[in-house]
Amino acid sequence: MELPDHSSEEDITDGLKIVSYAVNSKGEYELIPDFVWQPVNVVNHQAWQEIEKNIAASKDKIAAGRVSCLHYYMIANQMDTSLLAQYTGQPRWKVCLHLLPCIFNRLSAKTLQKYAELYKISPDDLTQGRLQPLIHNHQ
Amino acid sequence: MPDFPHTQSAHCESGVAANLLTHHGLKISEAMAFGLGGGLFFGYLPFIRINGLPLVTYRAAAGNILRQIAAIPGVRMVEKKFRNRDEAMAELDQALAASIPVGLQTGVFWLPYFPKALRFHFNAHNLVVYGKEGNEYLISDPVFPAPVRCPAEDLARARFAAGALAPKGKMYYLTQAPAELELKPHIVRGIRSVCKMMLTSPFPLIGVKGIRFLTKRLSKWPQRLGQENADLHLGHVVRMQEEIGTGGGGFRFMYAAFLQESAAAMQEPRLQECAAALTAAGDTWREFAAMAARLCKKRGRPEDSYPAMVECLNRCGAMEEKVFTELSQWAKQQP
């Protein structure tokens, strides 16, 4: 099968070899260690571009004062309000309220701690509105 | 250090099943575990959303393979779910102290050893924990070439990931496995269950009907969603089909490998023919994926278009219908 042009985009597995099934010359199936098929890289890249677009939009909203910095952490971790609510054990409407800056600024230390723990940041980052990089990057 | 026969495999659940059975002295391949567990499937379920995009699945629901394998006489599997995180981790430690390798269902997002680009909120990943050193667990993750390590805190998070298909700390281990297995009846049973899902499901979203349903929807995406959003949906379909854990071609190649192995084990040339036909179907799926990827990248060739992909998917549907009709006829003739 002809593959689309190989471009400079890096391998999504960071060079990790995976195995996949392929037919050998005798017509028998074999598990062959290989790099990821190029189209997979393309669509994976597309998904991340979409996430990055959402993050940029969230940063703009925060700068405009329309949402609290919690919104950035939610979007950057690919969550929505219902997922965030499940992780922090709160009803969804509360999480929605916490996205509003005026309500977020009055949150108790206990609630802030919950969010900070989930995103592995300090509660200070939240109160100061510091936007830390993605969870993936600081590990 | 505890010992576990780690073999890299293409799909997590069948890989875990094969590795656990091998550890208990019943040596089977991943493809065989996939087939015995009736792992192949197709479903287009737009009412379940993943990152806001409709769910397309090429394999049976999470846990299905293990459940069917556990139902084989002579295999005993203990399965537990938890509400409490500490309790779940304590139970895991207890099993490890008794040197039992434990299978876990986890989310992918919280596993630090996973490649960055694959860390989405996907909760139906399976792995085996076979030991603990200090605060780190020794993990045999079947899609990785070698065993890996994971801090306890992160593993606990991964076990209690929330969202669709939440694992709820699910853990399982084998207590008994037969030393030898008469494969034949189980192969027939596995094939029957797959044929049933692919051909006779009353729901139009499942099986060959589901492929046709997706095709019809896909042809309308550019008008209904706009070009950009349509490409996003398209990319999502390809990711579900080809991303790591599928063995390529939306599990079709893996199932063909199972059919081939069964053909050899049962001296059954008809299965060999079906394997070849399913490989052809898998190649057609790949043709679709390659074309879709070119379109997503805005580097389409002149012949690439949504109608061309629809034609390609129609061929997939027709080919699979033929393969599974042939397989179900074969299965009917078996005792």
Short mmCIF file of C-alpha atoms in Angstrom, two decimals:
data_model
loop_
_atom_site.label_atom_id
_atom_site.label_comp_id
_atom_site.label_asym_id
_atom_site.label_seq_id
_atom_site.Cartn_x
_atom_site.Cartn_y
_atom_site.Cartn_z
CA MET A 1 0.00 0.00 0.00
CA GLU A 2 1.28 3.39 -0.93
CA LEU A 3 1.64 5.79 1.95
CA PRO A 4 1.12 9.52 1.86
CA ASP A 5 4.23 11.61 1.72
CA HIS A 6 6.54 11.27 4.69
CA SER A 7 6.90 14.64 6.27
CA SER A 8 9.06 15.97 9.05
CA GLU A 9 6.38 15.51 11.68
CA GLU A 10 7.75 13.49 14.50
CA ASP A 11 6.54 10.07 15.40
CA ILE A 12 3.66 10.18 17.88
CA THR A 13 5.16 7.46 20.06
CA ASP A 14 8.48 9.29 20.54
CA GLY A 15 10.33 6.56 18.70
CA LEU A 16 8.74 3.70 20.63
CA LYS A 17 8.27 0.69 18.41
CA ILE A 18 4.86 -0.95 18.38
CA VAL A 19 3.85 -4.24 16.84
CA SER A 20 1.23 -4.75 14.18
CA TYR A 21 0.02 -7.60 12.06
CA ALA A 22 1.30 -7.93 8.53
CA VAL A 23 1.38 -10.70 5.95
CA ASN A 24 4.83 -12.00 5.07
CA SER A 25 5.98 -13.33 1.70
CA LYS A 26 4.53 -16.78 2.42
CA GLY A 27 1.10 -15.28 3.04
CA GLU A 28 1.31 -15.92 6.78
CA TYR A 29 0.55 -13.36 9.44
CA GLU A 30 3.36 -12.14 11.62
CA LEU A 31 3.66 -9.62 14.41
CA ILE A 32 6.11 -7.09 13.13
CA PRO A 33 7.70 -4.38 15.27
CA ASP A 34 7.45 -1.15 13.40
CA PHE A 35 6.98 2.56 13.74
CA VAL A 36 3.54 4.02 13.54
CA TRP A 37 1.85 4.09 10.16
CA GLN A 38 2.16 7.59 8.70
CA PRO A 39 -1.60 8.41 8.38
CA VAL A 40 -1.94 7.71 12.12
CA ASN A 41 0.59 10.44 12.80
CA VAL A 42 -1.40 12.79 10.59
CA VAL A 43 -4.74 12.29 12.34
CA ASN A 44 -3.13 12.32 15.78
CA HIS A 45 -1.47 15.60 14.90
CA GLN A 46 -4.83 16.93 13.76
CA ALA A 47 -6.43 16.05 17.11
CA TRP A 48 -3.68 17.85 19.03
CA GLN A 49 -3.96 20.90 16.80
CA GLU A 50 -7.61 21.10 17.77
CA ILE A 51 -6.72 20.87 21.46
CA GLU A 52 -4.10 23.58 21.07
CA LYS A 53 -6.65 25.76 19.33
CA ASN A 54 -9.01 25.32 22.29
CA ILE A 55 -6.24 26.19 24.73
CA ALA A 56 -5.41 29.38 22.84
CA ALA A 57 -9.09 30.34 22.83
CA SER A 58 -9.28 29.69 26.57
CA LYS A 59 -6.24 31.91 27.22
CA ASP A 60 -7.89 34.71 25.25
CA LYS A 61 -11.05 34.37 27.32
CA ILE A 62 -9.07 34.51 30.55
CA ALA A 63 -7.19 37.58 29.37
CA ALA A 64 -10.53 39.21 28.58
CA GLY A 65 -11.72 38.36 32.10
CA ARG A 66 -14.63 36.26 30.91
CA VAL A 67 -13.61 33.02 32.62
CA SER A 68 -11.43 32.05 35.57
CA CYS A 69 -8.04 30.39 35.18
CA LEU A 70 -9.70 27.10 36.12
CA HIS A 71 -11.07 27.13 32.57
CA TYR A 72 -7.54 26.94 31.18
CA TYR A 73 -6.65 23.95 33.34
CA MET A 74 -9.87 22.21 32.38
CA ILE A 75 -9.34 22.73 28.64
CA ALA A 76 -5.61 22.01 28.74
CA ASN A 77 -6.36 18.65 30.33
CA GLN A 78 -8.99 17.85 27.69
CA MET A 79 -11.83 17.95 30.17
CA ASP A 80 -15.29 19.40 30.11
CA THR A 81 -17.41 20.51 33.04
CA SER A 82 -18.99 17.11 33.60
CA LEU A 83 -15.66 15.28 33.64
CA LEU A 84 -14.16 17.87 35.98
CA ALA A 85 -17.21 17.53 38.22
CA GLN A 86 -16.77 13.76 38.37
CA TYR A 87 -13.09 14.05 39.22
CA THR A 88 -13.65 16.55 42.01
CA GLY A 89 -16.83 14.96 43.34
CA GLN A 90 -19.02 18.03 42.93
CA PRO A 91 -22.22 18.66 41.02
CA ARG A 92 -21.70 20.03 37.55
CA TRP A 93 -23.50 23.32 38.19
CA LYS A 94 -20.96 24.15 40.88
CA VAL A 95 -18.08 23.59 38.48
CA CYS A 96 -19.85 25.82 35.96
CA LEU A 97 -20.09 28.57 38.58
CA HIS A 98 -16.42 28.16 39.48
CA LEU A 99 -15.53 29.02 35.90
CA LEU A 100 -16.84 32.54 36.48
CA PRO A 101 -14.08 34.83 37.76
CA CYS A 102 -16.22 36.61 40.38
CA ILE A 103 -17.21 33.34 42.02
CA PHE A 104 -13.83 31.67 41.54
CA ASN A 105 -12.12 34.52 43.44
CA ARG A 106 -14.19 33.76 46.52
CA LEU A 107 -13.60 30.00 46.60
CA SER A 108 -12.64 28.37 49.88
CA ALA A 109 -9.15 26.98 50.36
CA LYS A 110 -10.64 23.50 50.54
CA THR A 111 -12.23 23.71 47.11
CA LEU A 112 -9.10 25.22 45.61
CA GLN A 113 -7.09 22.38 47.10
CA LYS A 114 -9.30 19.90 45.26
CA TYR A 115 -8.60 21.48 41.91
CA ALA A 116 -4.92 21.93 42.67
CA GLU A 117 -4.53 18.27 43.58
CA LEU A 118 -6.27 17.13 40.44
CA TYR A 119 -4.05 19.20 38.17
CA LYS A 120 -0.88 18.72 40.26
CA ILE A 121 -0.36 22.43 40.83
CA SER A 122 -0.22 24.52 43.99
CA PRO A 123 -3.37 26.34 45.19
CA ASP A 124 -1.33 29.53 44.82
CA ASP A 125 -1.14 28.99 41.06
CA LEU A 126 -4.92 29.08 41.02
CA THR A 127 -5.38 32.13 43.20
CA GLN A 128 -2.63 34.03 41.37
CA GLY A 129 -4.01 32.93 38.02
CA ARG A 130 -0.70 31.46 36.88
CA LEU A 131 -1.09 29.18 33.87
CA GLN A 132 1.23 26.20 34.26
CA PRO A 133 2.11 24.04 31.26
CA LEU A 134 0.27 20.81 30.53
CA ILE A 135 0.39 17.98 33.03
CA HIS A 136 2.18 15.85 30.43
CA ASN A 137 4.99 18.31 30.05
CA HIS A 138 5.97 18.77 33.66
CA GLN A 139 6.35 15.10 34.40
CA MET B 1 12.40 -9.41 40.93
CA PRO B 2 9.15 -11.21 40.13
CA ASP B 3 8.94 -12.90 36.80
CA PHE B 4 6.28 -12.37 34.17
CA PRO B 5 6.26 -13.47 30.53
CA HIS B 6 5.87 -10.09 28.89
CA THR B 7 5.09 -10.33 25.19
CA GLN B 8 4.41 -7.22 23.21
CA SER B 9 1.10 -7.33 21.42
CA ALA B 10 -0.99 -5.12 19.22
CA HIS B 11 -4.13 -4.83 21.33
CA CYS B 12 -4.18 -4.33 25.08
CA GLU B 13 -7.03 -6.56 26.17
CA SER B 14 -6.16 -9.61 24.07
CA GLY B 15 -2.51 -9.08 24.94
CA VAL B 16 -3.29 -9.09 28.67
CA ALA B 17 -5.45 -12.19 28.25
CA ALA B 18 -2.72 -14.03 26.33
CA ASN B 19 0.03 -12.98 28.77
CA LEU B 20 -1.99 -13.98 31.83
CA LEU B 21 -2.89 -17.37 30.34
CA THR B 22 0.72 -17.94 29.32
CA HIS B 23 1.81 -17.13 32.85
CA HIS B 24 -0.57 -19.85 34.07
CA GLY B 25 0.95 -22.37 31.73
CA LEU B 26 -1.51 -22.23 28.83
CA LYS B 27 0.49 -20.81 25.97
CA ILE B 28 -1.70 -19.04 23.43
CA SER B 29 -1.03 -16.24 21.00
CA GLU B 30 -2.57 -12.81 21.17
CA ALA B 31 -4.52 -13.33 17.95
CA MET B 32 -5.94 -16.58 19.32
CA ALA B 33 -7.02 -14.84 22.54
CA PHE B 34 -8.64 -12.13 20.44
CA GLY B 35 -10.56 -14.69 18.39
CA LEU B 36 -11.59 -16.91 21.31
CA GLY B 37 -12.85 -13.81 23.07
CA GLY B 38 -14.89 -12.77 20.02
CA GLY B 39 -13.07 -9.43 19.89
CA LEU B 40 -14.09 -8.20 16.44
CA PHE B 41 -16.99 -5.83 16.07
CA PHE B 42 -18.21 -2.74 14.36
CA GLY B 43 -20.36 -0.04 15.89
CA TYR B 44 -21.05 3.57 15.06
CA LEU B 45 -22.60 5.10 18.17
CA PRO B 46 -23.01 8.85 17.67
CA PHE B 47 -24.87 9.27 20.98
CA ILE B 48 -21.68 8.39 22.88
CA ARG B 49 -19.22 11.25 22.50
CA ILE B 50 -15.47 11.08 22.91
CA ASN B 51 -13.94 14.55 23.06
CA GLY B 52 -17.18 15.73 21.48
CA LEU B 53 -16.89 13.35 18.54
CA PRO B 54 -19.07 10.29 17.83
CA LEU B 55 -17.81 6.91 19.00
CA VAL B 56 -16.76 4.50 16.26
CA THR B 57 -15.59 1.15 17.51
CA TYR B 58 -14.00 -1.71 15.63
CA ARG B 59 -13.86 -4.09 18.56
CA ALA B 60 -16.14 -5.57 21.17
CA ALA B 61 -16.97 -3.64 24.35
CA ALA B 62 -14.18 -3.39 26.89
CA GLY B 63 -13.98 -6.51 29.02
CA ASN B 64 -15.75 -8.70 26.48
CA ILE B 65 -12.69 -10.70 25.44
CA LEU B 66 -11.74 -11.44 29.04
CA ARG B 67 -15.29 -12.37 29.95
CA GLN B 68 -15.57 -14.86 27.09
CA ILE B 69 -12.18 -16.36 27.89
CA ALA B 70 -13.08 -16.65 31.57
CA ALA B 71 -16.17 -18.61 30.49
CA ILE B 72 -14.00 -21.37 28.98
CA PRO B 73 -14.31 -24.43 31.24
CA GLY B 74 -11.19 -24.83 33.34
CA VAL B 75 -10.39 -21.12 33.38
CA ARG B 76 -11.28 -19.29 36.56
CA MET B 77 -10.99 -15.56 36.82
CA VAL B 78 -11.66 -13.35 39.81
CA GLU B 79 -12.87 -9.86 38.97
CA LYS B 80 -13.36 -7.00 41.42
CA LYS B 81 -14.47 -3.42 41.25
CA PHE B 82 -14.04 -0.83 43.99
CA ARG B 83 -15.51 2.35 45.28
CA ASN B 84 -12.64 3.30 47.49
CA ARG B 85 -9.22 4.10 46.13
CA ASP B 86 -7.19 2.99 49.17
CA GLU B 87 -9.10 -0.24 49.40
CA ALA B 88 -8.43 -0.93 45.72
CA MET B 89 -4.70 -0.31 46.08
CA ALA B 90 -4.51 -2.39 49.28
CA GLU B 91 -6.22 -5.28 47.53
CA LEU B 92 -3.76 -4.99 44.65
CA ASP B 93 -0.79 -5.05 47.04
CA GLN B 94 -2.21 -8.08 48.77
CA ALA B 95 -2.49 -10.01 45.50
CA LEU B 96 1.04 -8.97 44.52
CA ALA B 97 2.35 -10.09 47.91
CA ALA B 98 0.95 -13.52 47.08
CA SER B 99 2.83 -13.14 43.75
CA ILE B 100 -0.30 -13.17 41.63
CA PRO B 101 0.00 -10.99 38.52
CA VAL B 102 -3.06 -8.76 38.40
CA GLY B 103 -4.79 -7.33 35.36
CA LEU B 104 -6.14 -3.79 35.66
CA GLN B 105 -8.43 -1.65 33.60
CA THR B 106 -7.09 1.90 33.60
CA GLY B 107 -7.43 5.26 31.95
CA VAL B 108 -4.61 6.24 29.62
CA PHE B 109 -4.51 9.93 30.50
CA TRP B 110 -2.86 9.55 33.91
CA LEU B 111 -0.20 6.98 33.00
CA PRO B 112 3.13 8.85 33.00
CA TYR B 113 4.99 6.28 30.90
CA PHE B 114 2.61 6.68 27.96
CA PRO B 115 3.81 8.68 24.96
CA LYS B 116 2.60 12.26 25.29
CA ALA B 117 0.71 12.25 22.03
CA LEU B 118 -1.50 9.34 23.06
CA ARG B 119 -2.67 10.67 26.40
CA PHE B 120 -6.34 11.18 25.76
CA HIS B 121 -9.16 10.44 28.18
CA PHE B 122 -9.58 6.86 27.06
CA ASN B 123 -10.53 4.56 29.90
CA ALA B 124 -10.56 1.04 28.48
CA HIS B 125 -6.85 0.31 28.58
CA ASN B 126 -5.67 -2.96 30.11
CA LEU B 127 -2.34 -3.83 31.67
CA VAL B 128 -0.82 -6.35 34.07
CA VAL B 129 0.86 -5.40 37.33
CA TYR B 130 3.27 -8.13 38.37
CA GLY B 131 5.31 -6.61 41.16
CA LYS B 132 6.04 -3.68 43.41
CA GLU B 133 9.38 -2.12 44.26
CA GLY B 134 9.32 0.63 46.84
CA ASN B 135 6.66 3.03 45.70
CA GLU B 136 6.70 1.89 42.10
CA TYR B 137 4.69 -0.81 40.40
CA LEU B 138 6.21 -3.10 37.81
CA ILE B 139 3.88 -3.17 34.88
CA SER B 140 3.66 -5.34 31.82
CA ASP B 141 1.78 -3.11 29.42
CA PRO B 142 1.14 -5.29 26.36
CA VAL B 143 1.49 -2.51 23.81
CA PHE B 144 5.00 -1.64 25.05
CA PRO B 145 8.12 -3.51 23.95
CA ALA B 146 9.39 -4.03 27.51
CA PRO B 147 7.96 -3.91 31.05
CA VAL B 148 7.58 -0.42 32.48
CA ARG B 149 7.33 1.21 35.91
CA CYS B 150 4.68 3.50 37.29
CA PRO B 151 4.50 5.41 40.61
CA ALA B 152 1.70 4.25 42.93
CA GLU B 153 0.01 7.65 42.97
CA ASP B 154 -0.33 7.78 39.19
CA LEU B 155 -1.54 4.20 38.95
CA ALA B 156 -4.21 4.93 41.56
CA ARG B 157 -5.39 7.88 39.49
CA ALA B 158 -5.43 5.81 36.33
CA ARG B 159 -7.48 3.10 38.04
CA PHE B 160 -10.06 5.62 39.11
CA ALA B 161 -10.24 7.67 35.93
CA ALA B 162 -13.68 9.20 35.41
CA GLY B 163 -15.76 9.68 32.31
CA ALA B 164 -17.02 7.27 29.66
CA LEU B 165 -16.18 3.60 30.39
CA ALA B 166 -14.81 4.49 33.85
CA PRO B 167 -12.76 1.54 35.12
CA LYS B 168 -13.82 1.98 38.79
CA GLY B 169 -10.61 0.31 39.93
CA LYS B 170 -11.42 -2.91 38.12
CA MET B 171 -8.87 -5.65 38.77
CA TYR B 172 -8.85 -9.29 37.73
CA TYR B 173 -6.60 -12.30 38.02
CA LEU B 174 -6.68 -15.93 37.00
CA THR B 175 -6.86 -18.54 39.72
CA GLN B 176 -6.89 -21.50 37.42
CA ALA B 177 -6.13 -22.28 33.79
CA PRO B 178 -6.07 -25.64 32.03
CA ALA B 179 -2.65 -26.95 31.00
CA GLU B 180 -4.02 -27.82 27.60
CA LEU B 181 -7.02 -26.61 25.73
CA GLU B 182 -9.04 -28.31 23.01
CA LEU B 183 -9.23 -25.22 20.83
CA LYS B 184 -11.77 -26.38 18.27
CA PRO B 185 -15.10 -25.86 20.06
CA HIS B 186 -13.93 -22.52 21.46
CA ILE B 187 -12.83 -21.31 18.04
CA VAL B 188 -16.26 -22.16 16.65
CA ARG B 189 -17.95 -20.44 19.57
CA GLY B 190 -15.81 -17.32 19.16
CA ILE B 191 -16.52 -17.13 15.43
CA ARG B 192 -20.25 -17.64 16.00
CA SER B 193 -20.46 -14.78 18.46
CA VAL B 194 -18.65 -12.41 16.08
CA CYS B 195 -20.83 -13.43 13.10
CA LYS B 196 -23.92 -12.86 15.18
CA MET B 197 -22.90 -9.32 16.04
CA MET B 198 -21.72 -8.48 12.54
CA LEU B 199 -24.69 -9.87 10.61
CA THR B 200 -27.83 -10.32 12.66
CA SER B 201 -27.92 -7.44 15.11
CA PRO B 202 -31.34 -5.78 15.01
CA PHE B 203 -29.75 -2.38 15.61
CA PRO B 204 -28.83 -0.45 12.48
CA LEU B 205 -25.73 1.01 14.14
CA ILE B 206 -23.99 -2.30 14.67
CA GLY B 207 -22.17 -4.76 12.43
CA VAL B 208 -22.30 -4.55 8.64
CA LYS B 209 -25.42 -2.39 8.92
CA GLY B 210 -23.40 -0.04 11.09
CA ILE B 211 -20.70 0.28 8.42
CA ARG B 212 -23.39 1.24 5.90
CA PHE B 213 -24.93 3.68 8.40
CA LEU B 214 -21.58 5.35 8.99
CA THR B 215 -21.04 5.53 5.22
CA LYS B 216 -24.34 7.30 4.73
CA ARG B 217 -23.63 9.75 7.54
CA LEU B 218 -20.08 10.36 6.35
CA SER B 219 -21.29 11.30 2.87
CA LYS B 220 -23.33 14.12 4.42
CA TRP B 221 -20.72 15.44 6.84
CA PRO B 222 -19.33 18.20 4.58
CA GLN B 223 -22.82 19.70 4.10
CA ARG B 224 -24.04 19.13 7.65
CA LEU B 225 -20.95 20.09 9.64
CA GLY B 226 -18.95 22.31 7.33
CA GLN B 227 -15.64 21.27 5.81
CA GLU B 228 -13.42 21.84 8.83
CA ASN B 229 -15.60 20.01 11.31
CA ALA B 230 -16.19 17.21 8.80
CA ASP B 231 -12.44 16.69 8.53
CA LEU B 232 -12.22 16.58 12.31
CA HIS B 233 -14.88 13.84 12.41
CA LEU B 234 -13.07 12.00 9.65
CA GLY B 235 -9.76 12.13 11.48
CA HIS B 236 -11.48 10.75 14.56
CA VAL B 237 -12.79 7.74 12.63
CA VAL B 238 -9.29 7.03 11.34
CA ARG B 239 -7.82 7.35 14.83
CA MET B 240 -10.26 4.81 16.22
CA GLN B 241 -9.40 2.52 13.33
CA GLU B 242 -5.65 2.73 13.14
CA GLU B 243 -4.21 4.14 16.35
CA ILE B 244 -2.11 1.98 18.60
CA GLY B 245 -3.95 -0.96 20.07
CA THR B 246 -5.72 -2.00 16.87
CA GLY B 247 -3.02 -3.99 15.10
CA GLY B 248 -3.93 -2.03 11.97
CA GLY B 249 -6.96 -1.99 9.71
CA GLY B 250 -9.40 -1.65 12.59
CA PHE B 251 -8.53 -5.08 14.11
CA ARG B 252 -9.27 -6.80 10.79
CA PHE B 253 -5.68 -7.96 10.35
CA MET B 254 -5.57 -9.33 13.87
CA TYR B 255 -8.77 -11.30 13.30
CA ALA B 256 -7.43 -12.57 9.98
CA ALA B 257 -4.33 -13.77 11.86
CA PHE B 258 -6.64 -15.61 14.25
CA LEU B 259 -8.53 -17.22 11.34
CA GLN B 260 -5.24 -18.30 9.82
CA GLU B 261 -4.05 -19.82 13.06
CA SER B 262 -7.39 -21.59 13.49
CA ALA B 263 -7.23 -22.90 9.92
CA ALA B 264 -3.90 -24.49 10.74
CA ALA B 265 -5.08 -25.85 14.09
CA MET B 266 -8.26 -27.37 12.63
CA GLN B 267 -7.00 -28.29 9.14
CA GLU B 268 -9.76 -26.19 7.67
CA PRO B 269 -8.98 -24.57 4.27
CA ARG B 270 -12.23 -22.59 4.30
CA LEU B 271 -10.99 -20.58 7.26
CA GLN B 272 -7.80 -19.88 5.35
CA GLU B 273 -9.87 -18.42 2.50
CA CYS B 274 -11.85 -16.31 4.96
CA ALA B 275 -8.59 -15.02 6.42
CA ALA B 276 -7.46 -13.91 2.97
CA ALA B 277 -10.81 -12.24 2.30
CA LEU B 278 -10.71 -10.42 5.63
CA THR B 279 -7.16 -9.25 4.90
CA ALA B 280 -8.52 -7.76 1.68
CA ALA B 281 -11.24 -6.00 3.70
CA GLY B 282 -8.58 -4.68 6.09
CA ASP B 283 -6.57 -3.38 3.13
CA THR B 284 -9.67 -1.54 1.92
CA TRP B 285 -10.11 0.02 5.37
CA ARG B 286 -6.51 1.15 5.16
CA GLU B 287 -7.09 2.58 1.70
CA PHE B 288 -9.90 4.62 3.23
CA ALA B 289 -7.70 5.70 6.14
CA ALA B 290 -4.86 6.80 3.87
CA MET B 291 -7.23 8.83 1.73
CA ALA B 292 -8.87 10.36 4.82
CA ALA B 293 -5.47 11.30 6.25
CA ARG B 294 -4.51 13.04 3.02
CA LEU B 295 -7.75 15.01 3.10
CA CYS B 296 -7.27 15.92 6.77
CA LYS B 297 -3.83 17.21 5.94
CA LYS B 298 -5.23 19.23 3.02
CA ARG B 299 -2.87 17.39 0.72
CA GLY B 300 -5.51 15.43 -1.14
CA ARG B 301 -4.78 14.04 -4.53
CA PRO B 302 -7.17 14.91 -7.34
CA GLU B 303 -9.04 11.61 -6.94
CA ASP B 304 -9.51 12.04 -3.16
CA SER B 305 -12.95 13.18 -2.11
CA TYR B 306 -15.81 12.31 0.20
CA PRO B 307 -17.68 10.41 -2.55
CA ALA B 308 -14.52 8.39 -3.23
CA MET B 309 -14.29 7.49 0.47
CA VAL B 310 -17.95 6.53 0.51
CA GLU B 311 -17.30 4.19 -2.38
CA CYS B 312 -14.35 2.73 -0.48
CA LEU B 313 -16.43 2.17 2.67
CA ASN B 314 -19.21 0.58 0.64
CA ARG B 315 -16.67 -1.91 -0.62
CA CYS B 316 -15.58 -2.57 2.99
CA GLY B 317 -19.17 -3.25 3.98
CA ALA B 318 -19.77 -5.60 1.05
CA MET B 319 -16.51 -7.50 1.65
CA GLU B 320 -17.18 -7.94 5.34
CA GLU B 321 -20.73 -9.08 4.72
CA LYS B 322 -19.39 -11.75 2.38
CA VAL B 323 -16.68 -12.91 4.80
CA PHE B 324 -18.98 -13.18 7.78
CA THR B 325 -21.77 -14.88 5.82
CA GLU B 326 -19.23 -17.48 4.73
CA LEU B 327 -17.94 -17.81 8.30
CA SER B 328 -21.39 -18.20 9.79
CA GLN B 329 -22.25 -20.89 7.21
CA TRP B 330 -19.06 -22.68 8.15
CA ALA B 331 -19.84 -22.37 11.86
CA LYS B 332 -23.32 -23.79 11.31
CA GLN B 333 -21.85 -26.95 9.80
CA GLN B 334 -19.65 -27.50 12.84
CA PRO B 335 -20.87 -29.81 15.59
#
